[in-house]
Each structure stands twice: as structure tokens, then as C-alpha cells.
């Protein structure tokens, strides 16, 4: 029993030598792998420019910045399966797309060379390498088939095409032979919501068609729910089911649109009525018109807090309630309203770590330690809570001293703030001297102790415990990078922030702690609570108009400085398909959100005027 990645790692360790490849070594974390890929892409770009080995590259760079081109190439390098398919159909691509593909192929080669040279492997190469190994070597397939009687893949709605190929290569369901492993694929396509992680719901659709229509297996529909009471499932049947069954183009469901299958509850306990509630935001008192979106959200957050207090008074424990948000942008608003009402909360989030205030404080202080003559870092450190001088003091420094300010601080009169300024300067001077002479985590520990920053975080109301946990996590990251210099560590952190890697807050509470969980719909998948507030329903989905659109087997680069509506037809067609897939996944997100509730589903943030057509 294990993950797909652990299975692939085991295959590569056991059989790579048979194929003349080095066995899988150290598995890189997402951030490490992305940093290595970024270096490979940058080096490939310089090599291609120096050697003139990629036709059309200079013309491409005359239209687009090197940063944009490197970003697109990193996307392609990070998905080896799509990169292979694009190369197989390169003749269908335009000249600029072919240039990008050739550069990406060169970068991928450089990345794979580095991985092999360092004895490391990333998650993408682990999956693609396993598929290639099994596909190209019959003896490996035979050995694995002798080991495996039944191959069960759970959450199959979240696999990508390469992972599906691995399952088919091992089991060969089209043969129906007793000599190959039995194949059991388990999942719910209505809960396929991880496109940003390369999950492809069309894989499920095609495999289901193989099993049902091509006689490759049986399709067994699971029709019972052991989680939700009947009224909650009735709401899902009446509201979300028809949306899933309604084709986006008004004609027929496409491969990425999942039909609805109703469930029957096995539960006989729980509420039999009022299991689904609407918290309605009334119209504006002045003119009866709809409120602005931000007004609706503020009223919604207050209503959620009031209803949570009422339900707690009726005997529902805090830990049995959750607030689901479509976006983390609403976290501060909803958490603030709940905390203000006396409701204990915990934000269960899967990203945003490097934008947390306490993490930014540490990064700024370390930047100042690395180079006190970096005026921006120096002023950020002095103004932050580790020193705490005022804006007025910084203004006096800026007016009285020359740059770099670090060299001239001693002669500046900052009045009553002379003492904290001198203490902060001495702390910075001492730690700048220690830089790269002691371990990174020891440097951070010393800085925290001397500045009293831990005491400052301990006094914060509400968010203090989470901030302390995040500081400990950041220090642990530094400890793991003990072989790196401070400059290398900060460079890695900067690259992770720029890429937007999904790094979540440090875990703060366990499942038995009595707090209300606030989380996103994505993070809530697989979880359940007695009461679920599906909040912020006034928020709408925004389409992203990226210049490079990558499909399953093709890609199109738009024209620079041209709005979406004026782009060429090929770009428009692929953009429309991408938009349709986003909207189809949004419907599946609704299904996931509504089915997290065991006893009561509370839909909040519904403007009253939007219900008038429904009432009529």
C-alpha cells in the first residue's frame, strides 16, 4: 500500500540497472526540483543563443522577454508526458511553438543529465521514467506481473495520462489474460478537481469507455453514501446534479464534462429536516438594490459567525464545523468575523506560507544580515518588529545620511529612538559577522533570541500560535539546507516565492482539537464535518487569458500586446476549450463542497435579489 510515486520509486530502484540506467536516488522536493529545472532552462537558453542551435529563438526573443520565454519552457519541462506528445506531433505546431518546444526539449535533456549526475530524481521524471522503463523492457513487465496479482488504484479520477499508461502496461486489460494482474480502478469523476496538479478527468472517461464499451472490464457503480443525510443529498440532486448534466455548449457532454450519478444515503440518524440552510444577505436598506460584492461578503462573514455560535449553543462542537471558501482571498475576512464573535478557528491551508507576515519578517532580516548595505533590506529590518523604529526615524536617516545608509547611521540624530536603533544595528552587525560561520538554523535562533521576536509573536492575539509554528517551520527549512550559504538559501527562498510553489502553514491543530476549521474546497476534499458552511458564494470564477495555452497534444502562443478577443483563431479555439474545462471543473468543485456535510449544509453569502427568479 503506497502512493503512485512510492510505487514508481520502487520500480526504478529494482529494475533501472537492467535497462542500463542509474537507480532512483534522492527524491527532490517540489521546490528543489523546480529550482534545478529553472537552472537547466536558463542554461539551455544561453547555450541555444550561443550556438544558434534553436531556429527562430532570436526572433521569439525579439517579441517576448527572456523571463516570459523561460517561464513557458519551465511549464513544458515540468510535464514530461505532455512534452513527449508535443514532440510526437511537432509538425502540427506553428513556427514559434516549434521553437519553444525545441528549447524545452534541450532544457529537459540538460535537466535529466543533472539529475543523473547528482543521483537525484524529481516527481515528474519518476513517473515518466517508470512508464518508459515498463514500456521498453519486456523482462521488466514480466517481473512486475509475477509480483502483482491485483493492482488497485484509488482516487483514479486524479491521475494523469502517464499514470494511466503504467496501469495499462502492467495489466493489459485489452488482452483479458489470466497471466496479467487484475486491475481495479476506484474513484469518483465528479470529484476530479486537481487540474492544477495535472489531474485529467478525461482519463477516467476514456477508461470507463474502454471497460464498458470495449469489453475490457466491468463498471460497478457505487450508489450509497455513508456520510450525508438524505436532505443534503436531496439538495445535491436538485441543484448541482442538473448543472453537471447540462452541457456547456448546449449540445452534448464532452469528455471533460462528467454526468451526474445520484447517491442514496444509508444513514438513519441525524436531522430529517432543516439540514440545508441559506444565509441570505438582504438588499440595501436605502434603495432595495443589490449590495456591492464586498458588502455582501462582510455581511456573509458576520452571519456565518452568528450561526456558528447558535449551533454551538445547540450542542455542535467547534471541531464538528467547517467553513469552506472558494479562494484564500476571503480567509482574513471570515476568520476575523469568527474570532471577533469568540469562535476559535484554524485555517487549514495548503499554500501561502511564504507570504505570511512572520516569514517575510525573517526573510527581510536575513537579507539585511547577508548585506547590511542593501538599503531596502536594512530599512525593512529596522522598521519591522525585530527593531521597531518609526517611519519618522527612517525619514531622518534618509534625509541626513548618504547611501549606503549602513555606513552612516552613527551620525544620524533620531531623537528618542536612538536606543532601539543602536540595539538593532549592533544585533545586525554581530549576526552579519557570524554569517556563514555557523549553521543557518543556529543563526536564526540567535537572531530570534536577541531581538525578542518570539515574545512579540507570543503576544499577538488570535494568530500568535500559528505565527510561532510558522517560524519553527522556517527554521526547520534552514536546518535542512545547512550545507548552503545564507545567500544560496535566500536565493532558493526567492525562487520558491516567485514560482508560487504551494507551501502551507505549519500544522497547528489535530483533528481532536476543538476549533472551527476554515479551509478551501480543494483542501476539504476527502474530509467531512457535521456542519459545513459553504461560504462566499457571491464570488465568481475568472478566466485566465494566458498567452501560451498548452493543450493535451498541442499548444498555441498568442500575439504579444494583443487582447484576447483579437488573437488568431487557433489561439481563440484552444482558449475557449481551456475556459470550458475550467467551468466544468468548477461544477465539480460545487459537488465536492456540498458533499462534505454529514448533518447540515449551510450555504451563505446568497444575495436576496438573486433568489427572486427561483421563488417565482
Tab-separated table of C-alpha atoms in Angstrom, residues 191-606:
chain	number	residue	atom	x	y	z
A	191	UNK	CA	-14.610	14.865	-7.560
A	192	UNK	CA	-11.853	15.471	-10.104
A	193	UNK	CA	-10.761	18.979	-9.059
A	194	UNK	CA	-6.959	18.990	-9.352
A	195	UNK	CA	-6.246	20.180	-12.885
A	196	UNK	CA	-3.541	22.453	-11.482
A	197	UNK	CA	-1.754	19.245	-10.401
A	198	UNK	CA	-2.174	17.767	-13.898
A	199	UNK	CA	-5.108	15.517	-12.994
A	200	UNK	CA	-7.070	14.839	-16.182
A	201	UNK	CA	-10.682	13.726	-15.834
A	202	UNK	CA	-10.755	12.643	-19.493
A	203	UNK	CA	-8.503	9.733	-18.477
A	204	UNK	CA	-11.369	8.409	-16.360
A	205	UNK	CA	-13.832	8.986	-19.196
A	206	UNK	CA	-11.728	7.058	-21.706
A	207	UNK	CA	-11.014	4.166	-19.327
A	208	UNK	CA	-14.688	3.874	-18.414
A	209	UNK	CA	-15.479	3.690	-22.124
A	210	UNK	CA	-12.806	1.005	-22.558
A	211	UNK	CA	-14.323	-1.082	-19.783
A	212	UNK	CA	-17.968	-0.552	-20.655
A	213	UNK	CA	-17.962	-0.437	-24.447
A	214	UNK	CA	-14.850	-2.388	-25.458
A	215	UNK	CA	-15.390	-5.305	-23.071
A	216	UNK	CA	-12.139	-4.715	-21.168
A	217	UNK	CA	-13.802	-4.993	-17.767
A	218	UNK	CA	-16.860	-4.305	-15.644
A	219	UNK	CA	-18.067	-0.904	-14.438
A	220	UNK	CA	-19.558	-1.137	-10.953
A	221	UNK	CA	-21.426	1.958	-9.812
A	222	UNK	CA	-21.350	2.674	-6.098
A	223	UNK	CA	-24.737	4.172	-5.243
A	224	UNK	CA	-24.637	4.528	-1.451
A	225	UNK	CA	-23.371	7.379	0.702
A	226	UNK	CA	-22.467	6.706	4.306
A	227	UNK	CA	-21.733	10.362	5.033
A	228	UNK	CA	-24.607	12.750	4.333
A	229	UNK	CA	-28.211	12.678	5.485
A	230	UNK	CA	-30.991	12.475	2.888
A	231	UNK	CA	-31.871	16.212	2.763
A	232	UNK	CA	-28.269	17.157	1.953
A	233	UNK	CA	-28.161	14.613	-0.872
A	234	UNK	CA	-31.579	15.837	-1.993
A	235	UNK	CA	-30.173	19.349	-2.354
A	236	UNK	CA	-27.268	17.977	-4.391
A	237	UNK	CA	-29.724	16.043	-6.615
A	238	UNK	CA	-31.930	19.080	-7.184
A	239	UNK	CA	-29.331	21.832	-7.639
A	240	UNK	CA	-25.890	20.506	-8.563
A	241	UNK	CA	-26.925	17.352	-10.438
A	242	UNK	CA	-28.740	19.261	-13.210
A	243	UNK	CA	-25.743	21.590	-13.554
A	244	UNK	CA	-23.389	18.646	-14.080
A	245	UNK	CA	-25.791	17.128	-16.629
A	246	UNK	CA	-26.171	20.405	-18.567
A	247	UNK	CA	-23.656	20.538	-21.478
A	248	UNK	CA	-21.614	23.724	-21.565
A	249	UNK	CA	-22.137	24.061	-25.321
A	250	UNK	CA	-25.850	23.243	-25.053
A	251	UNK	CA	-25.432	20.129	-27.229
A	252	UNK	CA	-23.738	17.159	-25.567
A	253	UNK	CA	-21.373	16.483	-22.691
A	254	UNK	CA	-17.742	16.438	-23.777
A	255	UNK	CA	-15.025	14.138	-22.395
A	256	UNK	CA	-14.150	16.593	-19.625
A	257	UNK	CA	-17.789	17.024	-18.545
A	258	UNK	CA	-18.921	14.449	-16.013
A	259	UNK	CA	-22.570	13.287	-15.870
A	260	UNK	CA	-24.295	13.211	-12.526
A	261	UNK	CA	-24.985	9.980	-10.657
A	262	UNK	CA	-27.277	10.286	-7.629
A	263	UNK	CA	-26.466	8.628	-4.310
A	264	UNK	CA	-28.737	7.135	-1.672
A	265	UNK	CA	-27.918	7.583	1.982
A	266	UNK	CA	-27.503	4.647	4.319
A	267	UNK	CA	-27.882	6.860	7.365
A	268	UNK	CA	-30.963	6.685	9.538
A	269	UNK	CA	-29.730	9.119	12.198
A	270	UNK	CA	-29.241	12.869	12.001
A	271	UNK	CA	-31.733	15.644	11.204
A	272	UNK	CA	-34.570	14.836	8.841
A	273	UNK	CA	-35.429	18.479	8.117
A	274	UNK	CA	-33.631	21.833	8.030
A	275	UNK	CA	-30.471	20.016	7.047
A	276	UNK	CA	-29.852	22.589	4.305
A	277	UNK	CA	-29.959	26.293	5.133
A	278	UNK	CA	-29.467	29.520	3.198
A	279	UNK	CA	-27.938	32.535	4.933
A	280	UNK	CA	-29.371	35.304	2.765
A	281	UNK	CA	-27.844	38.774	2.545
A	282	UNK	CA	-30.705	41.310	2.382
A	283	UNK	CA	-30.747	44.087	-0.210
A	284	UNK	CA	-29.511	47.577	0.542
A	285	UNK	CA	-31.726	49.314	3.090
A	286	UNK	CA	-31.572	52.637	1.222
A	287	UNK	CA	-32.778	51.710	-2.246
A	288	UNK	CA	-33.530	47.976	-2.124
A	289	UNK	CA	-30.865	47.228	-4.717
A	290	UNK	CA	-28.232	44.517	-4.508
A	291	UNK	CA	-25.276	45.317	-2.319
A	292	UNK	CA	-21.756	45.567	-3.661
A	293	UNK	CA	-19.760	42.348	-3.569
A	294	UNK	CA	-17.539	43.421	-0.657
A	295	UNK	CA	-20.613	44.449	1.361
A	296	UNK	CA	-22.174	41.054	0.695
A	297	UNK	CA	-19.010	39.296	1.858
A	298	UNK	CA	-18.787	41.301	5.082
A	299	UNK	CA	-22.437	40.612	5.868
A	300	UNK	CA	-21.919	36.971	4.967
A	301	UNK	CA	-18.943	36.591	7.327
A	302	UNK	CA	-20.923	38.124	10.202
A	303	UNK	CA	-23.891	35.826	9.501
A	304	UNK	CA	-21.649	32.738	9.464
A	305	UNK	CA	-20.217	33.740	12.858
A	306	UNK	CA	-23.699	34.232	14.352
A	307	UNK	CA	-24.983	30.916	13.047
A	308	UNK	CA	-21.882	29.065	14.270
A	309	UNK	CA	-22.500	30.446	17.781
A	310	UNK	CA	-26.131	29.323	17.625
A	311	UNK	CA	-25.239	25.804	16.508
A	312	UNK	CA	-22.569	25.549	19.179
A	313	UNK	CA	-25.207	26.518	21.728
A	314	UNK	CA	-27.342	23.659	20.404
A	315	UNK	CA	-24.565	21.170	21.140
A	316	UNK	CA	-22.418	21.104	17.996
A	317	UNK	CA	-18.726	21.085	18.967
A	318	UNK	CA	-16.464	23.617	17.273
A	319	UNK	CA	-14.362	20.822	15.736
A	320	UNK	CA	-17.504	19.457	14.060
A	321	UNK	CA	-17.900	22.638	11.987
A	322	UNK	CA	-16.010	23.884	8.942
A	323	UNK	CA	-16.144	26.954	6.710
A	324	UNK	CA	-15.281	26.262	3.052
A	325	UNK	CA	-14.026	29.090	0.841
A	326	UNK	CA	-13.608	29.173	-2.923
A	327	UNK	CA	-10.456	31.263	-2.546
A	328	UNK	CA	-7.970	32.032	0.212
A	329	UNK	CA	-8.554	35.731	-0.504
A	330	UNK	CA	-11.506	35.584	1.873
A	331	UNK	CA	-9.641	33.975	4.772
A	332	UNK	CA	-8.842	37.132	6.723
A	333	UNK	CA	-12.413	38.426	6.452
A	334	UNK	CA	-14.149	35.221	7.590
A	335	UNK	CA	-11.586	34.275	10.212
A	336	UNK	CA	-11.723	37.813	11.619
A	337	UNK	CA	-15.514	37.735	11.905
A	338	UNK	CA	-15.484	34.350	13.645
A	339	UNK	CA	-12.691	35.292	16.052
A	340	UNK	CA	-14.420	38.591	16.863
A	341	UNK	CA	-17.526	36.616	17.829
A	342	UNK	CA	-15.485	34.388	20.143
A	343	UNK	CA	-15.350	31.373	17.805
A	344	UNK	CA	-11.978	29.541	17.892
A	345	UNK	CA	-10.699	28.859	14.386
A	346	UNK	CA	-7.917	27.166	12.493
A	347	UNK	CA	-7.015	27.865	8.873
A	348	UNK	CA	-6.185	24.567	7.144
A	349	UNK	CA	-4.408	25.872	4.082
A	350	UNK	CA	-2.110	24.285	1.557
A	351	UNK	CA	-0.245	27.394	0.408
A	352	UNK	CA	0.645	30.963	1.341
A	353	UNK	CA	3.446	30.121	3.798
A	354	UNK	CA	5.989	32.473	2.250
A	355	UNK	CA	3.596	35.425	2.250
A	356	UNK	CA	2.866	35.169	5.981
A	357	UNK	CA	3.974	38.264	7.885
A	358	UNK	CA	6.283	36.398	10.260
A	359	UNK	CA	8.032	34.598	7.401
A	360	UNK	CA	8.507	37.848	5.499
A	361	UNK	CA	9.988	39.424	8.667
A	362	UNK	CA	12.557	36.634	8.862
A	363	UNK	CA	13.407	36.841	5.160
A	364	UNK	CA	13.926	40.621	5.349
A	365	UNK	CA	16.125	40.302	8.447
A	366	UNK	CA	18.239	37.595	6.777
A	367	UNK	CA	18.590	39.743	3.655
A	368	UNK	CA	19.912	42.545	5.869
A	369	UNK	CA	22.337	40.154	7.575
A	370	UNK	CA	23.557	38.929	4.197
A	371	UNK	CA	24.232	42.515	3.076
A	372	UNK	CA	23.634	45.376	5.547
A	373	UNK	CA	24.367	47.803	2.687
A	374	UNK	CA	21.179	46.688	0.932
A	375	UNK	CA	19.161	49.801	1.851
A	376	UNK	CA	15.791	48.188	1.170
A	377	UNK	CA	16.517	45.196	3.405
A	378	UNK	CA	18.100	47.409	6.074
A	379	UNK	CA	15.082	49.717	6.309
A	380	UNK	CA	12.700	46.740	6.319
A	381	UNK	CA	14.610	45.172	9.215
A	382	UNK	CA	14.772	48.439	11.204
A	383	UNK	CA	11.083	49.219	10.671
A	384	UNK	CA	9.917	45.667	11.416
A	385	UNK	CA	9.062	44.305	14.848
A	386	UNK	CA	12.592	42.997	15.481
A	387	UNK	CA	13.767	46.625	15.953
A	388	UNK	CA	10.634	48.738	15.652
A	389	UNK	CA	11.891	52.215	14.782
A	390	UNK	CA	9.264	54.551	13.347
A	391	UNK	CA	8.727	55.865	9.849
A	392	UNK	CA	9.822	59.279	11.113
A	393	UNK	CA	13.175	57.842	12.232
A	394	UNK	CA	13.703	56.221	8.836
A	395	UNK	CA	12.860	59.523	7.159
A	396	UNK	CA	15.512	61.285	9.269
A	397	UNK	CA	18.059	58.667	8.226
A	398	UNK	CA	17.141	59.053	4.562
A	399	UNK	CA	17.436	62.844	4.732
A	400	UNK	CA	20.587	63.034	6.865
A	401	UNK	CA	22.772	60.198	5.561
A	402	UNK	CA	24.237	59.143	2.262
A	403	UNK	CA	23.761	55.768	0.629
A	404	UNK	CA	24.526	53.110	1.575
A	405	UNK	CA	22.884	54.191	4.824
A	406	UNK	CA	24.570	51.405	6.811
A	407	UNK	CA	27.893	53.221	6.612
A	408	UNK	CA	26.498	56.482	8.016
A	409	UNK	CA	23.963	55.516	10.691
A	410	UNK	CA	26.182	56.587	13.576
A	411	UNK	CA	25.926	60.271	12.681
A	412	UNK	CA	22.117	60.448	12.407
A	413	UNK	CA	20.045	62.028	15.195
A	414	UNK	CA	16.816	60.054	15.607
A	415	UNK	CA	15.850	61.568	18.965
A	416	UNK	CA	14.172	59.251	21.458
A	417	UNK	CA	14.639	56.266	19.131
A	418	UNK	CA	18.419	56.279	19.420
A	419	UNK	CA	18.459	53.347	21.840
A	420	UNK	CA	16.345	50.858	19.812
A	421	UNK	CA	18.197	51.917	16.652
A	422	UNK	CA	21.589	51.313	18.262
A	423	UNK	CA	20.454	47.952	19.649
A	424	UNK	CA	19.136	46.886	16.245
A	425	UNK	CA	22.323	47.987	14.484
A	426	UNK	CA	24.513	46.101	16.957
A	427	UNK	CA	22.410	42.942	16.555
A	428	UNK	CA	22.704	43.212	12.796
A	429	UNK	CA	26.464	43.832	12.934
A	430	UNK	CA	27.053	40.828	15.173
A	431	UNK	CA	24.982	38.449	13.045
A	432	UNK	CA	26.492	39.731	9.788
A	433	UNK	CA	29.886	38.756	11.248
A	434	UNK	CA	28.540	35.285	12.125
A	435	UNK	CA	27.048	34.733	8.673
A	436	UNK	CA	28.261	31.517	7.034
A	437	UNK	CA	30.391	30.750	10.103
A	438	UNK	CA	27.609	28.978	11.981
A	439	UNK	CA	24.704	26.860	10.770
A	440	UNK	CA	21.745	28.685	9.262
A	441	UNK	CA	19.245	27.456	11.853
A	442	UNK	CA	21.647	28.493	14.656
A	443	UNK	CA	21.948	31.944	13.085
A	444	UNK	CA	18.147	32.286	13.010
A	445	UNK	CA	17.824	31.044	16.602
A	446	UNK	CA	20.365	33.610	17.790
A	447	UNK	CA	18.569	36.388	15.905
A	448	UNK	CA	15.201	35.419	17.400
A	449	UNK	CA	16.628	35.347	20.918
A	450	UNK	CA	18.421	38.694	20.693
A	451	UNK	CA	15.533	40.609	19.118
A	452	UNK	CA	12.789	39.180	21.347
A	453	UNK	CA	10.789	38.361	18.225
A	454	UNK	CA	9.367	35.160	19.731
A	455	UNK	CA	7.982	37.155	22.662
A	456	UNK	CA	6.427	39.609	20.193
A	457	UNK	CA	4.671	36.782	18.325
A	458	UNK	CA	3.506	35.230	21.616
A	459	UNK	CA	1.651	38.445	22.459
A	460	UNK	CA	-0.262	38.540	19.172
A	461	UNK	CA	-3.963	37.913	19.648
A	462	UNK	CA	-5.573	35.191	17.573
A	463	UNK	CA	-2.793	34.418	15.093
A	464	UNK	CA	0.126	34.140	17.526
A	465	UNK	CA	0.260	30.321	17.811
A	466	UNK	CA	0.182	29.900	14.018
A	467	UNK	CA	2.903	32.522	13.597
A	468	UNK	CA	5.120	30.730	16.121
A	469	UNK	CA	4.575	27.412	14.347
A	470	UNK	CA	5.497	29.010	11.010
A	471	UNK	CA	8.718	30.425	12.482
A	472	UNK	CA	9.632	26.924	13.665
A	473	UNK	CA	8.904	25.540	10.189
A	474	UNK	CA	11.048	28.215	8.515
A	475	UNK	CA	13.901	27.415	10.900
A	476	UNK	CA	13.486	23.718	10.048
A	477	UNK	CA	13.784	24.574	6.333
A	478	UNK	CA	17.031	26.396	7.140
A	479	UNK	CA	18.282	23.403	9.132
A	480	UNK	CA	17.621	21.136	6.144
A	481	UNK	CA	19.731	23.492	3.991
A	482	UNK	CA	22.659	23.526	6.414
A	483	UNK	CA	25.163	22.912	3.612
A	484	UNK	CA	24.027	26.064	1.824
A	485	UNK	CA	25.351	29.553	2.406
A	486	UNK	CA	22.957	32.249	3.556
A	487	UNK	CA	22.981	33.712	0.060
A	488	UNK	CA	22.146	30.332	-1.515
A	489	UNK	CA	19.329	29.767	0.978
A	490	UNK	CA	17.809	33.190	0.329
A	491	UNK	CA	18.101	32.630	-3.412
A	492	UNK	CA	16.208	29.354	-3.048
A	493	UNK	CA	13.515	31.075	-0.967
A	494	UNK	CA	13.207	33.858	-3.522
A	495	UNK	CA	12.791	31.365	-6.377
A	496	UNK	CA	10.147	29.420	-4.449
A	497	UNK	CA	8.192	32.634	-3.809
A	498	UNK	CA	8.476	33.781	-7.419
A	499	UNK	CA	7.292	30.414	-8.741
A	500	UNK	CA	4.356	30.388	-6.345
A	501	UNK	CA	5.105	26.901	-5.009
A	502	UNK	CA	2.308	25.568	-2.824
A	503	UNK	CA	3.767	25.594	0.695
A	504	UNK	CA	1.228	25.597	3.502
A	505	UNK	CA	1.261	26.843	7.080
A	506	UNK	CA	2.824	24.644	9.723
A	507	UNK	CA	0.217	22.208	11.160
A	508	UNK	CA	-1.162	23.698	14.356
A	509	UNK	CA	-4.104	21.578	15.415
A	510	UNK	CA	-5.047	17.918	15.243
A	511	UNK	CA	-8.451	16.503	14.359
A	512	UNK	CA	-9.456	16.307	18.044
A	513	UNK	CA	-8.758	19.965	18.863
A	514	UNK	CA	-11.971	21.905	19.429
A	515	UNK	CA	-11.702	24.616	16.765
A	516	UNK	CA	-13.702	25.503	13.654
A	517	UNK	CA	-11.743	24.625	10.514
A	518	UNK	CA	-11.553	27.259	7.774
A	519	UNK	CA	-10.257	25.833	4.520
A	520	UNK	CA	-10.614	25.852	0.761
A	521	UNK	CA	-12.854	23.472	-1.161
A	522	UNK	CA	-9.744	21.874	-2.668
A	523	UNK	CA	-8.206	21.240	0.750
A	524	UNK	CA	-11.519	19.878	2.083
A	525	UNK	CA	-11.688	17.023	-0.416
A	526	UNK	CA	-11.736	13.716	1.455
A	527	UNK	CA	-12.737	15.377	4.747
A	528	UNK	CA	-16.118	15.644	6.460
A	529	UNK	CA	-17.800	17.579	9.270
A	530	UNK	CA	-21.222	17.521	10.906
A	531	UNK	CA	-21.858	21.117	9.827
A	532	UNK	CA	-20.357	22.736	6.738
A	533	UNK	CA	-20.687	26.435	5.889
A	534	UNK	CA	-20.205	26.739	2.140
A	535	UNK	CA	-19.367	30.425	2.221
A	536	UNK	CA	-18.560	33.339	-0.084
A	537	UNK	CA	-20.961	32.171	-2.789
A	538	UNK	CA	-21.059	35.648	-4.288
A	539	UNK	CA	-17.532	35.094	-5.666
A	540	UNK	CA	-17.372	34.255	-9.379
A	541	UNK	CA	-14.768	32.358	-11.399
A	542	UNK	CA	-12.413	34.454	-13.510
A	543	UNK	CA	-10.981	33.067	-16.733
A	544	UNK	CA	-7.230	33.495	-17.142
A	545	UNK	CA	-6.078	34.597	-20.575
A	546	UNK	CA	-2.509	33.247	-20.712
A	547	UNK	CA	-0.516	33.952	-23.838
A	548	UNK	CA	0.744	30.386	-24.130
A	549	UNK	CA	-2.037	27.812	-23.981
A	550	UNK	CA	-0.926	24.198	-23.681
A	551	UNK	CA	-3.445	21.510	-24.545
A	552	UNK	CA	-3.112	17.751	-24.280
A	553	UNK	CA	-1.418	17.321	-27.649
A	554	UNK	CA	-0.878	20.837	-28.966
A	555	UNK	CA	-0.075	24.367	-27.869
A	556	UNK	CA	-0.588	27.860	-29.240
A	557	UNK	CA	1.307	31.043	-28.455
A	558	UNK	CA	-0.711	34.226	-28.820
A	559	UNK	CA	0.391	37.518	-30.295
A	560	UNK	CA	2.164	39.992	-27.974
A	561	UNK	CA	0.314	43.162	-26.927
A	562	UNK	CA	-2.937	41.810	-28.405
A	563	UNK	CA	-6.124	41.424	-26.347
A	564	UNK	CA	-7.743	38.003	-26.161
A	565	UNK	CA	-10.657	38.859	-28.450
A	566	UNK	CA	-8.248	39.842	-31.257
A	567	UNK	CA	-5.952	36.817	-31.070
A	568	UNK	CA	-5.763	34.405	-34.058
A	569	UNK	CA	-8.442	31.740	-34.493
A	570	UNK	CA	-6.178	28.852	-33.367
A	571	UNK	CA	-5.465	30.641	-30.088
A	572	UNK	CA	-9.154	31.513	-29.641
A	573	UNK	CA	-10.217	27.900	-30.149
A	574	UNK	CA	-7.756	26.477	-27.642
A	575	UNK	CA	-8.524	29.294	-25.160
A	576	UNK	CA	-12.250	28.549	-25.448
A	577	UNK	CA	-11.566	24.869	-24.763
A	578	UNK	CA	-9.424	25.750	-21.742
A	579	UNK	CA	-12.162	28.057	-20.428
A	580	UNK	CA	-14.766	25.323	-20.856
A	581	UNK	CA	-12.609	22.872	-18.881
A	582	UNK	CA	-12.258	25.440	-16.087
A	583	UNK	CA	-16.047	25.883	-15.924
A	584	UNK	CA	-16.606	22.122	-15.975
A	585	UNK	CA	-14.210	21.694	-13.060
A	586	UNK	CA	-15.989	24.500	-11.205
A	587	UNK	CA	-19.182	22.433	-11.286
A	588	UNK	CA	-17.271	19.516	-9.786
A	589	UNK	CA	-15.963	21.847	-7.070
A	590	UNK	CA	-19.589	22.633	-6.193
A	591	UNK	CA	-20.264	18.929	-5.830
A	592	UNK	CA	-17.266	18.421	-3.552
A	593	UNK	CA	-18.216	21.408	-1.385
A	594	UNK	CA	-21.835	20.285	-0.952
A	595	UNK	CA	-20.969	16.690	-0.050
A	596	UNK	CA	-18.571	17.447	2.834
A	597	UNK	CA	-21.511	17.921	5.237
A	598	UNK	CA	-22.757	14.994	7.309
A	599	UNK	CA	-25.755	16.579	9.088
A	600	UNK	CA	-26.155	20.171	7.957
A	601	UNK	CA	-25.105	22.199	4.914
A	602	UNK	CA	-25.277	25.985	5.287
A	603	UNK	CA	-24.969	27.991	2.074
A	604	UNK	CA	-24.023	31.568	2.868
A	605	UNK	CA	-23.473	34.816	1.033
A	606	UNK	CA	-26.530	34.482	-1.195
